[in-house]
Amino acid sequence: MMHPPSLVVHLESSLAEYIAVEASAQDVVLAGLRWEAPYWPELAVGWLEQGLPIDVEIASCLESIVERTKWPQPLRHRAQALLTVWRAKQDAGYFQVETILANGVVVGRNAYSDIPVGATFISLRKTKLVGDLGNFQSIELGEIAQVALQLDKVKWFHRFIDIVPRGHSAGLYLSGTGLDVLADALRGCEKGEYVSLHLPETCR
């Protein structure tokens, strides 16, 4: 295992020049983002701007940078911009599940994009809300299971329609594998946690 100083030195070159031998590009960026002075985090943010994918762990580090009020404002703004784009991608293709009715209909609320009948949800994710009233923070707990649940019908205000409208609650009629896993995940939620069904990137 390379020590962090040996990792972060790679950030002084471009992402395209890095060849992952002893550590992944994500590990290099994480080492940089976690540095206690802004020089290496700034270079790590540069790699993210060059196209390195952001995951939950990297997003958490970016949030920490945004909260460092004594660090350079341009760096904090760049970190916030990356977070905004990442969150939009995460939010665009998901349906937050509230319950499963006795007849198997999945009830919940859609996020920011219409979901058409025929779309297939491929994963379950869990999120937790923490904080006080008016000051909640959403913490991504990550993927908890893979599923293959196709959207067959959508019930919305007592009628069937062809999409789950963005920002609306609806009842989903699903087929495929994973409904039992979803039920177990709902039963296992602690206070403040919720489960969501996610679409693949290409469907967002």
XYZ file of N, CA, C and O in Angstrom:
816
model
N 0.846 -1.194 0.000
C 0.000 0.000 0.000
C 0.876 1.236 0.000
O 1.788 1.352 0.816
N 0.602 2.157 -0.911
C 1.365 3.394 -0.971
C 0.889 4.346 0.115
O -0.296 4.398 0.429
N 1.813 5.087 0.705
C 1.423 6.076 1.693
C 0.804 7.281 0.995
O 1.143 7.599 -0.148
N -0.105 8.000 1.675
C -0.771 9.148 1.058
C 0.163 10.143 0.385
O -0.132 10.603 -0.720
N 1.330 10.534 0.983
C 2.212 11.472 0.270
C 2.658 10.938 -1.090
O 2.842 11.707 -2.029
N 2.847 9.619 -1.180
C 3.233 9.028 -2.455
C 2.063 8.986 -3.431
O 2.262 8.974 -4.645
N 0.860 8.983 -2.883
C -0.329 8.986 -3.734
C -0.588 10.371 -4.310
O -0.765 10.529 -5.516
N -0.608 11.370 -3.446
C -1.065 12.686 -3.892
C -0.122 13.335 -4.895
O -0.554 14.202 -5.665
N 1.141 12.934 -4.907
C 2.076 13.547 -5.843
C 1.625 13.345 -7.289
O 1.929 14.156 -8.166
N 0.862 12.284 -7.544
C 0.358 12.038 -8.897
C -0.611 13.124 -9.345
O -0.810 13.334 -10.550
N -1.240 13.814 -8.399
C -2.218 14.843 -8.734
C -1.586 16.035 -9.443
O -2.302 16.850 -10.036
N -0.255 16.144 -9.389
C 0.415 17.249 -10.075
C 0.518 17.011 -11.577
O 0.917 17.902 -12.320
N 0.148 15.802 -12.007
C 0.013 15.502 -13.432
C -1.477 15.417 -13.752
O -2.325 15.429 -12.859
N -1.809 15.312 -15.016
C -3.219 15.233 -15.399
C -3.767 13.827 -15.144
O -3.011 12.851 -15.034
N -5.069 13.735 -15.078
C -5.729 12.438 -14.908
C -5.385 11.496 -16.061
O -5.152 10.299 -15.853
N -5.344 12.036 -17.270
C -5.077 11.210 -18.452
C -3.685 10.578 -18.403
O -3.458 9.514 -18.996
N -2.751 11.210 -17.706
C -1.387 10.697 -17.631
C -1.215 9.618 -16.573
O -0.197 8.919 -16.566
N -2.190 9.472 -15.680
C -2.016 8.542 -14.561
C -2.251 7.103 -15.011
O -3.244 6.787 -15.670
N -1.337 6.225 -14.633
C -1.463 4.785 -14.884
C -1.615 4.093 -13.535
O -0.712 4.144 -12.694
N -2.767 3.479 -13.327
C -3.060 2.842 -12.040
C -2.300 1.528 -11.906
O -2.634 0.547 -12.566
N -1.279 1.534 -11.069
C -0.496 0.331 -10.813
C -0.685 -0.115 -9.371
O -1.131 -1.234 -9.103
N -0.355 0.758 -8.444
C -0.466 0.409 -7.027
C -1.708 0.986 -6.360
O -2.018 0.624 -5.233
N -2.383 1.880 -7.010
C -3.597 2.476 -6.443
C -4.467 2.991 -7.584
O -3.966 3.419 -8.625
N -5.785 2.949 -7.383
C -6.705 3.450 -8.395
C -6.704 4.968 -8.409
O -6.270 5.626 -7.448
N -7.210 5.536 -9.484
C -7.320 6.990 -9.562
C -8.236 7.518 -8.461
O -7.998 8.595 -7.908
N -9.277 6.736 -8.118
C -10.172 7.143 -7.028
C -9.424 7.239 -5.704
O -9.660 8.162 -4.925
N -8.511 6.281 -5.452
C -7.731 6.314 -4.212
C -6.822 7.541 -4.163
O -6.630 8.151 -3.108
N -6.242 7.883 -5.300
C -5.385 9.060 -5.368
C -6.185 10.315 -5.045
O -5.755 11.169 -4.248
N -7.365 10.425 -5.651
C -8.220 11.592 -5.416
C -8.677 11.659 -3.962
O -8.682 12.727 -3.336
N -9.057 10.518 -3.399
C -9.488 10.504 -2.001
C -8.357 10.956 -1.070
O -8.591 11.711 -0.116
N -7.141 10.506 -1.344
C -6.004 10.932 -0.533
C -5.820 12.442 -0.615
O -5.543 13.111 0.385
N -6.003 12.984 -1.813
C -5.871 14.431 -1.989
C -6.980 15.205 -1.313
O -6.736 16.217 -0.645
N -8.215 14.732 -1.465
C -9.358 15.437 -0.878
C -9.299 15.466 0.646
O -9.813 16.395 1.283
N -8.665 14.453 1.244
C -8.612 14.349 2.706
C -7.440 15.114 3.325
O -7.290 15.128 4.537
N -6.630 15.753 2.487
C -5.476 16.487 3.000
C -5.943 17.677 3.835
O -6.966 18.283 3.553
N -5.162 18.020 4.849
C -5.568 19.070 5.789
C -5.204 20.477 5.336
O -5.478 21.437 6.055
N -4.571 20.600 4.198
C -4.299 21.912 3.606
C -4.865 21.892 2.181
O -4.976 20.829 1.569
N -5.247 23.054 1.647
C -6.029 23.066 0.400
C -5.277 22.751 -0.889
O -5.924 22.546 -1.919
N -3.938 22.681 -0.864
C -3.201 22.478 -2.117
C -3.600 21.173 -2.806
O -4.004 21.171 -3.982
N -3.482 20.041 -2.109
C -3.794 18.746 -2.721
C -5.285 18.585 -3.006
O -5.653 18.053 -4.072
N -6.179 19.015 -2.119
C -7.607 18.949 -2.456
C -7.943 19.711 -3.739
O -8.790 19.271 -4.522
N -7.289 20.847 -3.953
C -7.559 21.614 -5.172
C -7.169 20.825 -6.419
O -7.901 20.806 -7.420
N -6.025 20.139 -6.380
C -5.602 19.318 -7.511
C -6.524 18.104 -7.686
O -6.814 17.689 -8.813
N -6.986 17.539 -6.563
C -7.914 16.402 -6.630
C -9.229 16.811 -7.270
O -9.805 16.074 -8.083
N -9.716 17.987 -6.923
C -10.933 18.513 -7.556
C -10.712 18.664 -9.058
O -11.608 18.404 -9.865
N -9.504 19.047 -9.429
C -9.180 19.155 -10.851
C -9.326 17.832 -11.588
O -9.825 17.795 -12.716
N -8.914 16.741 -10.964
C -9.083 15.417 -11.588
C -10.558 15.086 -11.757
O -10.960 14.494 -12.764
N -11.367 15.449 -10.780
C -12.814 15.207 -10.886
C -13.406 16.038 -12.023
O -14.281 15.567 -12.761
N -12.931 17.249 -12.175
C -13.414 18.098 -13.267
C -12.964 17.562 -14.619
O -13.594 17.840 -15.646
N -11.879 16.781 -14.626
C -11.404 16.171 -15.869
C -12.181 14.900 -16.219
O -11.941 14.305 -17.271
N -13.075 14.470 -15.343
C -13.957 13.361 -15.698
C -13.920 12.139 -14.825
O -14.628 11.161 -15.104
N -13.097 12.127 -13.766
C -13.098 10.956 -12.887
C -14.455 10.829 -12.213
O -14.955 11.800 -11.643
N -15.088 9.645 -12.254
C -16.418 9.483 -11.659
C -16.427 9.738 -10.152
O -15.474 9.410 -9.444
N -17.502 10.322 -9.702
C -17.697 10.599 -8.278
C -18.567 9.496 -7.679
O -19.592 9.134 -8.259
N -18.127 8.961 -6.537
C -18.957 8.000 -5.818
C -19.343 8.602 -4.474
O -19.056 9.772 -4.182
N -20.015 7.813 -3.633
C -20.515 8.322 -2.359
C -19.371 8.798 -1.471
O -19.460 9.847 -0.806
N -18.261 8.055 -1.448
C -17.125 8.411 -0.594
C -16.484 9.725 -1.036
O -16.151 10.598 -0.209
N -16.308 9.875 -2.337
C -15.748 11.120 -2.858
C -16.702 12.281 -2.595
O -16.275 13.379 -2.219
N -18.001 12.042 -2.788
C -18.991 13.095 -2.538
C -18.931 13.569 -1.094
O -19.052 14.767 -0.809
N -18.739 12.643 -0.166
C -18.645 13.006 1.242
C -17.435 13.911 1.491
O -17.517 14.886 2.264
N -16.314 13.617 0.836
C -15.118 14.455 0.971
C -15.359 15.845 0.383
O -14.897 16.854 0.929
N -16.073 15.896 -0.741
C -16.392 17.199 -1.339
C -17.266 18.024 -0.407
O -17.096 19.246 -0.293
N -18.204 17.363 0.267
C -19.049 18.066 1.229
C -18.210 18.670 2.353
O -18.472 19.797 2.801
N -17.197 17.933 2.787
C -16.319 18.441 3.845
C -15.555 19.683 3.379
O -15.360 20.632 4.153
N -15.140 19.679 2.109
C -14.437 20.844 1.564
C -15.363 22.057 1.523
O -14.972 23.171 1.889
N -16.592 21.844 1.084
C -17.563 22.939 1.014
C -17.772 23.570 2.396
O -17.947 24.786 2.524
N -17.726 22.742 3.431
C -17.981 23.227 4.787
C -16.777 23.913 5.438
O -16.898 24.514 6.506
N -15.594 23.843 4.804
C -14.391 24.471 5.370
C -14.390 25.960 5.011
O -13.825 26.385 4.006
N -15.020 26.743 5.851
C -15.227 28.168 5.544
C -13.935 28.969 5.461
O -13.917 30.051 4.871
N -12.842 28.477 6.030
C -11.575 29.201 5.993
C -10.725 28.845 4.772
O -9.668 29.431 4.555
N -11.192 27.888 3.983
C -10.462 27.512 2.775
C -10.823 28.464 1.637
O -11.853 29.151 1.697
N -10.027 28.506 0.556
C -10.306 29.428 -0.556
C -11.713 29.242 -1.120
O -12.136 28.111 -1.406
N -12.401 30.349 -1.280
C -13.780 30.275 -1.773
C -13.884 29.663 -3.166
O -14.805 28.873 -3.431
N -12.973 29.969 -4.096
C -13.073 29.337 -5.427
C -13.025 27.806 -5.348
O -13.741 27.124 -6.090
N -12.192 27.262 -4.478
C -12.118 25.804 -4.314
C -13.435 25.260 -3.780
O -13.936 24.239 -4.271
N -13.988 25.921 -2.795
C -15.260 25.471 -2.222
C -16.376 25.542 -3.251
O -17.236 24.662 -3.318
N -16.361 26.555 -4.095
C -17.377 26.686 -5.142
C -17.228 25.583 -6.185
O -18.232 25.050 -6.685
N -15.986 25.235 -6.527
C -15.756 24.153 -7.490
C -16.250 22.821 -6.927
O -16.872 22.017 -7.637
N -15.975 22.587 -5.640
C -16.443 21.360 -4.991
C -17.969 21.316 -4.967
O -18.580 20.267 -5.222
N -18.585 22.451 -4.685
C -20.046 22.509 -4.656
C -20.641 22.255 -6.038
O -21.661 21.572 -6.172
N -20.004 22.783 -7.077
C -20.491 22.566 -8.442
C -20.454 21.084 -8.813
O -21.397 20.551 -9.419
N -19.368 20.410 -8.440
C -19.277 18.976 -8.703
C -20.350 18.211 -7.944
O -20.979 17.282 -8.486
N -20.585 18.590 -6.699
C -21.617 17.943 -5.895
C -22.997 18.144 -6.497
O -23.824 17.220 -6.512
N -23.260 19.339 -6.971
C -24.576 19.638 -7.545
C -24.868 18.755 -8.744
O -25.960 18.190 -8.875
N -23.881 18.603 -9.626
C -24.062 17.746 -10.810
C -24.230 16.295 -10.389
O -25.103 15.574 -10.897
N -23.412 15.833 -9.448
C -23.485 14.442 -8.985
C -24.836 14.153 -8.353
O -25.458 13.128 -8.635
N -25.313 15.053 -7.504
C -26.599 14.842 -6.847
C -27.743 14.818 -7.847
O -28.690 14.044 -7.709
N -27.657 15.661 -8.868
C -28.698 15.673 -9.891
C -28.771 14.336 -10.611
O -29.852 13.822 -10.895
N -27.605 13.742 -10.887
C -27.585 12.431 -11.538
C -28.148 11.360 -10.624
O -28.859 10.447 -11.065
N -27.830 11.464 -9.325
C -28.328 10.474 -8.382
C -29.833 10.577 -8.230
O -30.550 9.592 -8.113
N -30.309 11.815 -8.223
C -31.727 12.049 -7.942
C -32.627 11.834 -9.143
O -33.811 11.572 -9.005
N -32.075 11.979 -10.350
C -32.921 12.028 -11.531
C -33.706 10.751 -11.770
O -34.840 10.795 -12.211
N -33.113 9.602 -11.494
C -33.774 8.356 -11.835
C -34.094 7.494 -10.644
O -33.649 6.354 -10.565
N -34.843 8.030 -9.680
C -35.197 7.174 -8.559
C -36.620 7.425 -8.085
O -37.220 8.466 -8.351
N -37.133 6.431 -7.393
C -38.483 6.487 -6.831
C -38.375 6.130 -5.361
O -37.949 5.025 -5.011
N -38.723 7.077 -4.496
C -38.637 6.846 -3.055
C -39.852 6.041 -2.597
O -40.989 6.447 -2.788
N -39.590 4.886 -2.007
C -40.656 3.955 -1.632
C -41.144 4.227 -0.210
O -40.342 4.371 0.708
N -42.453 4.298 -0.059
C -43.048 4.480 1.261
C -43.546 3.161 1.838
O -43.335 2.854 3.010
N -44.224 2.368 1.001
C -44.775 1.101 1.486
C -45.124 0.201 0.304
O -45.147 0.646 -0.852
N -45.383 -1.056 0.601
C -45.912 -2.008 -0.388
C -47.288 -2.453 0.108
O -47.411 -2.979 1.221
N -48.306 -2.229 -0.691
C -49.659 -2.594 -0.302
C -49.844 -4.113 -0.326
O -49.012 -4.847 -0.871
N -50.950 -4.568 0.251
C -51.223 -6.001 0.329
C -51.311 -6.642 -1.057
O -50.989 -7.822 -1.224
N -51.728 -5.864 -2.051
C -51.847 -6.408 -3.411
C -50.542 -6.303 -4.204
O -50.506 -6.579 -5.404
N -49.448 -5.883 -3.537
C -48.145 -5.820 -4.180
C -47.806 -4.500 -4.844
O -46.699 -4.347 -5.370
N -48.716 -3.542 -4.810
C -48.464 -2.235 -5.413
C -47.461 -1.462 -4.546
O -47.613 -1.374 -3.328
N -46.445 -0.926 -5.198
C -45.400 -0.166 -4.499
C -45.780 1.311 -4.518
O -45.906 1.924 -5.581
N -45.947 1.870 -3.337
C -46.388 3.256 -3.211
C -45.226 4.137 -2.754
O -44.453 3.758 -1.869
N -45.096 5.301 -3.385
C -44.032 6.219 -3.003
C -44.086 7.474 -3.827
O -45.138 7.833 -4.372
N -42.948 8.139 -3.926
C -42.881 9.432 -4.615
C -41.707 9.460 -5.588
O -40.612 9.029 -5.264
N -41.969 10.003 -6.779
C -40.934 10.132 -7.799
C -40.063 11.357 -7.514
O -40.464 12.280 -6.802
N -38.871 11.365 -8.116
C -37.945 12.483 -7.930
C -38.157 13.513 -9.028
O -39.235 14.062 -9.160
N -37.136 13.760 -9.865
C -37.144 14.909 -10.755
C -37.301 14.590 -12.235
O -37.245 15.499 -13.062
N -37.476 13.325 -12.588
C -37.653 12.966 -13.990
C -38.826 12.013 -14.139
O -39.029 11.131 -13.299
N -39.600 12.191 -15.213
C -40.686 11.252 -15.500
C -40.102 9.856 -15.722
O -39.058 9.708 -16.363
N -40.782 8.845 -15.196
C -40.354 7.462 -15.389
C -41.412 6.758 -16.232
O -42.562 6.631 -15.809
N -41.083 6.304 -17.445
C -42.085 5.703 -18.319
C -42.377 4.246 -17.985
O -41.528 3.530 -17.447
N -43.589 3.830 -18.303
C -43.937 2.405 -18.217
C -42.979 1.634 -19.125
O -42.657 2.070 -20.230
N -42.483 0.508 -18.642
C -41.505 -0.283 -19.378
C -40.098 -0.132 -18.853
O -39.230 -0.963 -19.147
N -39.853 0.926 -18.081
C -38.532 1.123 -17.481
C -38.272 0.042 -16.437
O -39.206 -0.486 -15.822
N -37.009 -0.285 -16.228
C -36.646 -1.317 -15.261
C -35.734 -0.738 -14.186
O -34.679 -0.179 -14.484
N -36.148 -0.874 -12.937
C -35.316 -0.471 -11.809
C -34.279 -1.569 -11.567
O -34.612 -2.758 -11.573
N -33.022 -1.152 -11.336
C -31.950 -2.148 -11.212
C -31.313 -2.207 -9.826
O -30.540 -3.113 -9.552
N -31.615 -1.243 -8.952
C -30.975 -1.279 -7.640
C -31.840 -0.622 -6.572
O -32.716 0.193 -6.867
N -31.558 -1.012 -5.329
C -32.162 -0.385 -4.159
C -31.068 0.384 -3.429
O -29.967 -0.127 -3.252
N -31.393 1.599 -3.018
C -30.447 2.398 -2.243
C -31.124 2.877 -0.967
O -32.346 3.042 -0.927
N -30.316 3.098 0.040
C -30.842 3.581 1.313
C -30.225 4.930 1.638
O -29.036 5.160 1.419
N -31.052 5.822 2.163
C -30.631 7.158 2.554
C -31.143 7.442 3.954
O -32.192 6.927 4.358
N -30.407 8.259 4.686
C -30.829 8.613 6.042
C -30.864 10.125 6.193
O -29.958 10.827 5.753
N -31.940 10.616 6.816
C -32.064 12.032 7.122
C -31.641 12.258 8.562
O -32.139 11.597 9.474
N -30.727 13.191 8.755
C -30.267 13.521 10.101
C -30.376 15.028 10.299
O -30.401 15.804 9.346
N -30.448 15.447 11.553
C -30.511 16.866 11.853
C -31.814 17.258 12.504
O -32.677 16.422 12.790
N -31.964 18.539 12.737
C -33.155 19.078 13.377
C -34.124 19.611 12.335
O -33.772 19.817 11.173
N -35.341 19.872 12.772
C -36.371 20.404 11.891
C -35.874 21.699 11.242
O -35.435 22.615 11.926
N -35.944 21.754 9.920
C -35.475 22.922 9.199
C -33.999 22.885 8.857
O -33.500 23.743 8.145
N -33.303 21.882 9.367
C -31.861 21.775 9.095
C -31.472 20.318 8.864
O -30.528 19.810 9.450
N -32.247 19.645 8.012
C -31.988 18.248 7.727
C -30.854 18.093 6.720
O -30.655 18.923 5.837
N -30.119 16.992 6.858
C -29.078 16.631 5.902
C -29.321 15.205 5.444
O -29.616 14.325 6.241
N -29.227 14.986 4.146
C -29.440 13.662 3.574
C -28.097 12.954 3.421
O -27.197 13.475 2.763
N -27.964 11.787 4.023
C -26.724 11.010 3.958
C -26.975 9.738 3.148
O -27.833 8.931 3.499
N -26.225 9.592 2.065
C -26.365 8.409 1.224
C -25.670 7.218 1.894
O -24.474 7.272 2.183
N -26.430 6.146 2.124
C -25.868 4.945 2.729
C -25.463 3.914 1.679
O -24.931 2.863 2.013
N -25.755 4.217 0.416
C -25.296 3.374 -0.679
C -26.282 2.302 -1.128
O -27.394 2.176 -0.613
N -25.839 1.534 -2.097
C -26.668 0.464 -2.658
C -26.770 -0.680 -1.665
O -25.776 -1.100 -1.074
N -27.983 -1.200 -1.485
C -28.183 -2.318 -0.564
C -28.549 -3.610 -1.288
O -28.436 -4.687 -0.707
N -28.977 -3.506 -2.546
C -29.315 -4.720 -3.298
C -29.500 -4.380 -4.764
O -29.822 -3.242 -5.122
N -29.295 -5.388 -5.610
C -29.602 -5.262 -7.027
C -30.917 -5.977 -7.301
O -31.186 -7.035 -6.732
N -31.740 -5.375 -8.155
C -33.044 -5.940 -8.489
C -33.243 -5.856 -9.999
O -32.412 -5.291 -10.718
N -34.332 -6.394 -10.470
C -34.720 -6.261 -11.876
C -36.241 -6.171 -11.892
O -36.945 -7.150 -12.141
N -36.739 -4.990 -11.602
C -38.179 -4.771 -11.471
C -38.671 -3.840 -12.579
O -38.318 -2.670 -12.635
N -39.485 -4.402 -13.460
C -40.007 -3.620 -14.583
C -41.299 -2.926 -14.192
O -42.163 -3.505 -13.521
N -41.422 -1.683 -14.625
C -42.637 -0.905 -14.367
C -43.691 -1.265 -15.406
O -43.549 -0.944 -16.587
N -44.756 -1.917 -14.965
C -45.812 -2.370 -15.877
C -46.977 -1.396 -15.968
O -47.519 -1.152 -17.051
N -47.383 -0.847 -14.823
C -48.512 0.086 -14.789
C -48.263 1.141 -13.717
O -47.545 0.897 -12.751
N -48.884 2.299 -13.902
C -48.782 3.385 -12.928
C -50.185 3.856 -12.562
O -50.972 4.223 -13.442
N -50.491 3.819 -11.264
C -51.779 4.336 -10.806
C -51.555 5.690 -10.150
O -50.765 5.824 -9.198
N -52.244 6.697 -10.671
C -52.057 8.084 -10.243
C -53.423 8.752 -10.144
O -54.154 8.831 -11.127
N -53.786 9.174 -8.945
C -55.093 9.790 -8.713
C -56.236 8.932 -9.275
O -57.077 9.402 -10.057
N -56.237 7.656 -8.892
C -57.334 6.715 -9.208
C -57.452 6.381 -10.692
O -58.484 5.878 -11.140
N -56.424 6.659 -11.467
C -56.454 6.254 -12.877
C -55.065 5.774 -13.295
O -54.065 6.097 -12.648
N -55.031 5.010 -14.378
C -53.763 4.480 -14.875
C -53.207 5.399 -15.960
O -53.939 5.834 -16.861
N -51.900 5.690 -15.876
C -51.227 6.537 -16.861
C -49.937 5.849 -17.315
O -49.551 4.814 -16.779
N -49.271 6.457 -18.302
C -48.115 5.813 -18.935
C -46.772 6.190 -18.318
O -45.733 5.672 -18.732
N -46.770 7.111 -17.376
C -45.521 7.529 -16.744
C -45.750 7.744 -15.252
O -46.886 7.915 -14.805
N -44.638 7.745 -14.502
C -44.669 8.233 -13.132
C -44.258 9.701 -13.218
O -43.096 9.998 -13.525
N -45.167 10.647 -12.998
C -44.820 12.060 -13.190
C -43.771 12.528 -12.186
O -43.795 12.129 -11.017
N -42.875 13.358 -12.642
C -41.833 13.895 -11.758
C -42.460 14.646 -10.587
O -43.437 15.386 -10.739
N -41.917 14.401 -9.405
C -42.369 15.118 -8.229
C -43.701 14.671 -7.662
O -44.214 15.295 -6.739
N -44.273 13.573 -8.183
C -45.595 13.127 -7.739
C -45.536 11.766 -7.049
O -44.658 10.958 -7.317
N -46.508 11.541 -6.201
C -46.694 10.218 -5.599
C -47.509 9.359 -6.545
O -48.330 9.867 -7.327
N -47.302 8.046 -6.483
C -48.022 7.129 -7.367
C -47.903 5.712 -6.825
O -47.109 5.430 -5.931
N -48.727 4.827 -7.395
C -48.644 3.409 -7.098
C -48.055 2.685 -8.297
O -48.538 2.852 -9.419
N -46.998 1.917 -8.073
C -46.322 1.226 -9.161
C -46.672 -0.257 -9.165
O -46.604 -0.915 -8.125
N -47.022 -0.762 -10.343
C -47.229 -2.196 -10.546
C -45.957 -2.725 -11.201
O -45.643 -2.362 -12.341
N -45.237 -3.547 -10.473
C -43.931 -4.012 -10.914
C -43.915 -5.514 -11.134
O -44.631 -6.258 -10.457
N -43.072 -5.961 -12.047
C -42.855 -7.400 -12.256
C -41.363 -7.654 -12.357
O -40.585 -6.759 -12.694
N -40.974 -8.885 -12.069
C -39.558 -9.232 -12.127
C -39.062 -9.735 -10.788
O -39.845 -10.246 -9.970
N -37.786 -9.576 -10.552
C -37.189 -10.086 -9.315
C -36.754 -8.940 -8.404
O -36.212 -7.937 -8.879
N -37.027 -9.110 -7.128
C -36.559 -8.127 -6.164
C -37.619 -7.513 -5.285
O -37.305 -6.763 -4.362
N -38.891 -7.836 -5.530
C -39.947 -7.248 -4.707
C -39.843 -7.705 -3.256
O -40.079 -6.929 -2.321
N -39.450 -8.971 -3.053
C -39.279 -9.472 -1.695
C -38.085 -8.800 -1.010
O -38.129 -8.522 0.200
N -37.039 -8.515 -1.789
C -35.872 -7.828 -1.238
C -36.257 -6.403 -0.826
O -35.825 -5.900 0.219
N -37.083 -5.766 -1.633
C -37.565 -4.425 -1.308
C -38.376 -4.439 -0.020
O -38.201 -3.570 0.848
N -39.253 -5.437 0.125
C -40.059 -5.548 1.342
C -39.178 -5.726 2.575
O -39.412 -5.101 3.617
N -38.159 -6.569 2.451
C -37.229 -6.773 3.573
C -36.484 -5.485 3.916
O -36.272 -5.168 5.089
N -36.083 -4.743 2.880
C -35.356 -3.499 3.110
C -36.226 -2.478 3.835
O -35.760 -1.768 4.731
N -37.488 -2.413 3.471
C -38.414 -1.493 4.143
C -38.595 -1.869 5.605
O -38.615 -0.998 6.483
N -38.713 -3.158 5.864
C -38.876 -3.606 7.242
C -37.626 -3.322 8.075
O -37.712 -3.123 9.296
N -36.474 -3.301 7.425
C -35.219 -3.090 8.144
C -34.832 -1.630 8.327
O -33.796 -1.337 8.932
N -35.656 -0.702 7.829
C -35.325 0.718 7.951
C -35.438 1.189 9.399
O -36.423 0.896 10.085
N -34.435 1.932 9.825
C -34.479 2.563 11.130
C -35.086 3.964 10.997
O -35.370 4.425 9.888
N -35.283 4.631 12.106
C -35.870 5.966 12.081
C -35.022 6.907 11.229
O -33.811 6.972 11.365
N -35.685 7.600 10.330
C -34.990 8.557 9.469
C -34.436 7.965 8.194
O -33.924 8.701 7.345
N -34.528 6.649 8.011
C -34.012 6.006 6.808
C -35.123 5.763 5.800
O -36.279 5.529 6.184
N -34.790 5.821 4.532
C -35.759 5.446 3.507
C -35.056 4.716 2.370
O -33.841 4.840 2.179
N -35.846 3.953 1.635
C -35.333 3.122 0.542
C -35.869 3.665 -0.777
O -37.021 4.094 -0.870
N -35.019 3.648 -1.807
C -35.442 4.116 -3.120
C -35.048 3.114 -4.197
O -34.044 2.412 -4.086
N -35.887 3.054 -5.238
C -35.635 2.238 -6.424
C -34.938 3.101 -7.460
O -35.386 4.226 -7.735
N -33.861 2.576 -8.072
C -33.074 3.384 -9.005
C -33.033 2.754 -10.386
O -32.958 1.538 -10.550
N -33.064 3.634 -11.397
C -32.936 3.237 -12.787
C -31.471 3.232 -13.214
O -30.642 3.893 -12.576
N -31.148 2.519 -14.300
C -29.779 2.607 -14.812
C -29.538 3.984 -15.413
O -30.485 4.693 -15.781
N -28.272 4.377 -15.554
C -27.910 5.695 -16.064
C -28.567 5.983 -17.408
O -28.994 7.092 -17.679
N -28.624 4.992 -18.289
C -29.111 5.225 -19.648
C -30.590 5.559 -19.696
O -31.092 6.044 -20.699
N -31.312 5.290 -18.586
C -32.750 5.569 -18.576
C -33.063 6.922 -17.964
O -34.204 7.312 -17.866
N -32.044 7.653 -17.530
C -32.292 8.916 -16.827
C -32.343 10.084 -17.774
O -31.778 10.042 -18.828
